[in-house]
């Protein structure tokens, strides 16, 4: 339910882009650091998590955790970067 509230702040036309990017970027080697995919270095409300940046002007953020024991990625939050913080 919380994920739907997060998506409500994002224009519907970007939902396909978000779904495709999550699938493409996190299906294989989600723990491989790249320019737009990196582990969070500071403690966060998500615990140990990673950040994926993408979209026009890298405006979208997906925060996710990795359960290596069962090879699963858990989407923790989806956000929209604004000048001062996240929406």
PDB file of C-alpha atoms in Angstrom:
ATOM      1  CA  UNK A   1       0.000   0.000   0.000  1.00  0.00           C
ATOM      2  CA  UNK A   2       2.826   2.410   0.856  1.00  0.00           C
ATOM      3  CA  UNK A   3       4.358   1.914  -2.610  1.00  0.00           C
ATOM      4  CA  UNK A   4       1.132   3.109  -4.257  1.00  0.00           C
ATOM      5  CA  UNK A   5       1.228   6.316  -2.199  1.00  0.00           C
ATOM      6  CA  UNK A   6       4.820   6.901  -3.319  1.00  0.00           C
ATOM      7  CA  UNK A   7       3.879   6.402  -6.962  1.00  0.00           C
ATOM      8  CA  UNK A   8       0.949   8.803  -6.592  1.00  0.00           C
ATOM      9  CA  UNK A   9       3.420  11.707  -6.419  1.00  0.00           C
ATOM     10  CA  UNK A  10       4.912  10.691  -9.795  1.00  0.00           C
ATOM     11  CA  UNK A  11       3.236  11.380 -13.120  1.00  0.00           C
ATOM     12  CA  UNK A  12       1.600   8.230 -14.480  1.00  0.00           C
ATOM     13  CA  UNK A  13       3.412   8.557 -17.822  1.00  0.00           C
ATOM     14  CA  UNK A  14       6.664   7.592 -16.044  1.00  0.00           C
ATOM     15  CA  UNK A  15       5.362   4.319 -14.547  1.00  0.00           C
ATOM     16  CA  UNK A  16       6.526   2.272 -17.563  1.00  0.00           C
ATOM     17  CA  UNK A  17       9.995   3.816 -17.399  1.00  0.00           C
ATOM     18  CA  UNK A  18      10.227   3.071 -13.692  1.00  0.00           C
ATOM     19  CA  UNK A  19       9.161  -0.552 -14.134  1.00  0.00           C
ATOM     20  CA  UNK A  20      11.514  -1.148 -17.102  1.00  0.00           C
ATOM     21  CA  UNK A  21      14.477   0.447 -15.358  1.00  0.00           C
ATOM     22  CA  UNK A  22      13.986  -1.508 -12.142  1.00  0.00           C
ATOM     23  CA  UNK A  23      13.747  -4.736 -14.128  1.00  0.00           C
ATOM     24  CA  UNK A  24      16.754  -3.979 -16.350  1.00  0.00           C
ATOM     25  CA  UNK A  25      19.032  -2.606 -13.654  1.00  0.00           C
ATOM     26  CA  UNK A  26      18.251  -4.880 -10.734  1.00  0.00           C
ATOM     27  CA  UNK A  27      17.588  -8.274 -12.313  1.00  0.00           C
ATOM     28  CA  UNK A  28      21.276  -9.162 -12.671  1.00  0.00           C
ATOM     29  CA  UNK A  29      24.017  -8.046 -10.259  1.00  0.00           C
ATOM     30  CA  UNK A  30      22.014  -5.514  -8.211  1.00  0.00           C
ATOM     31  CA  UNK A  31      25.044  -5.209  -5.921  1.00  0.00           C
ATOM     32  CA  UNK A  32      27.368  -4.043  -8.707  1.00  0.00           C
ATOM     33  CA  UNK A  33      28.188  -0.379  -8.111  1.00  0.00           C
ATOM     34  CA  UNK A  34      27.868   1.899 -11.163  1.00  0.00           C
ATOM     35  CA  UNK A  35      27.637   5.630 -11.737  1.00  0.00           C
ATOM     36  CA  UNK A  36      23.885   5.612 -11.071  1.00  0.00           C
ATOM     37  CA  UNK A  37      23.650   2.634  -8.711  1.00  0.00           C
ATOM     38  CA  UNK A  38      25.444   2.748  -5.389  1.00  0.00           C
ATOM     39  CA  UNK A  39      25.187   1.623  -1.779  1.00  0.00           C
ATOM     40  CA  UNK A  40      24.056   4.230   0.724  1.00  0.00           C
ATOM     41  CA  UNK A  41      27.037   5.143   2.864  1.00  0.00           C
ATOM     42  CA  UNK A  42      25.202   6.913   5.665  1.00  0.00           C
ATOM     43  CA  UNK A  43      22.750   5.116   7.935  1.00  0.00           C
ATOM     44  CA  UNK A  44      19.202   5.476   6.666  1.00  0.00           C
ATOM     45  CA  UNK A  45      15.688   4.599   7.733  1.00  0.00           C
ATOM     46  CA  UNK A  46      15.984   1.670   5.318  1.00  0.00           C
ATOM     47  CA  UNK A  47      18.956   0.119   7.088  1.00  0.00           C
ATOM     48  CA  UNK A  48      21.540  -1.238   4.671  1.00  0.00           C
ATOM     49  CA  UNK A  49      20.278  -0.122   1.275  1.00  0.00           C
ATOM     50  CA  UNK A  50      21.215   0.836  -2.249  1.00  0.00           C
ATOM     51  CA  UNK A  51      20.110   3.734  -4.444  1.00  0.00           C
ATOM     52  CA  UNK A  52      19.330   3.612  -8.160  1.00  0.00           C
ATOM     53  CA  UNK A  53      19.124   6.962  -9.999  1.00  0.00           C
ATOM     54  CA  UNK A  54      17.541   7.280 -13.442  1.00  0.00           C
ATOM     55  CA  UNK A  55      15.133   9.133 -15.698  1.00  0.00           C
ATOM     56  CA  UNK A  56      15.220  12.632 -17.148  1.00  0.00           C
ATOM     57  CA  UNK A  57      17.899  14.511 -15.220  1.00  0.00           C
ATOM     58  CA  UNK A  58      18.272  11.497 -12.904  1.00  0.00           C
ATOM     59  CA  UNK A  59      15.124  12.697 -11.143  1.00  0.00           C
ATOM     60  CA  UNK A  60      13.902   9.278 -10.011  1.00  0.00           C
ATOM     61  CA  UNK A  61      15.316   7.320  -7.085  1.00  0.00           C
ATOM     62  CA  UNK A  62      14.676   3.721  -6.155  1.00  0.00           C
ATOM     63  CA  UNK A  63      15.972   2.577  -2.788  1.00  0.00           C
ATOM     64  CA  UNK A  64      16.353  -1.166  -2.431  1.00  0.00           C
ATOM     65  CA  UNK A  65      17.782  -3.837  -0.221  1.00  0.00           C
ATOM     66  CA  UNK A  66      19.420  -7.088  -1.246  1.00  0.00           C
ATOM     67  CA  UNK A  67      18.874 -10.463   0.394  1.00  0.00           C
ATOM     68  CA  UNK A  68      21.892 -12.331  -0.964  1.00  0.00           C
ATOM     69  CA  UNK A  69      20.973 -15.606   0.745  1.00  0.00           C
ATOM     70  CA  UNK A  70      17.877 -16.028  -1.402  1.00  0.00           C
ATOM     71  CA  UNK A  71      18.960 -13.805  -4.326  1.00  0.00           C
ATOM     72  CA  UNK A  72      16.140 -11.292  -3.896  1.00  0.00           C
ATOM     73  CA  UNK A  73      15.912  -7.546  -4.271  1.00  0.00           C
ATOM     74  CA  UNK A  74      13.386  -5.703  -2.113  1.00  0.00           C
ATOM     75  CA  UNK A  75      12.168  -2.311  -3.288  1.00  0.00           C
ATOM     76  CA  UNK A  76      12.039  -0.102  -0.195  1.00  0.00           C
ATOM     77  CA  UNK A  77      10.982   3.211  -1.710  1.00  0.00           C
ATOM     78  CA  UNK A  78      10.492   5.010  -4.992  1.00  0.00           C
ATOM     79  CA  UNK A  79      10.969   8.755  -5.011  1.00  0.00           C
ATOM     80  CA  UNK A  80      11.203  11.851  -7.109  1.00  0.00           C
ATOM     81  CA  UNK A  81      14.190  14.090  -6.524  1.00  0.00           C
ATOM     82  CA  UNK A  82      13.334  17.747  -6.154  1.00  0.00           C
ATOM     83  CA  UNK A  83      15.715  20.650  -5.607  1.00  0.00           C
ATOM     84  CA  UNK A  84      15.739  20.351  -1.808  1.00  0.00           C
ATOM     85  CA  UNK A  85      14.841  16.731  -1.086  1.00  0.00           C
ATOM     86  CA  UNK A  86      12.480  13.963  -2.123  1.00  0.00           C
ATOM     87  CA  UNK A  87       8.802  14.012  -2.886  1.00  0.00           C
TER      88      UNK A  87
END
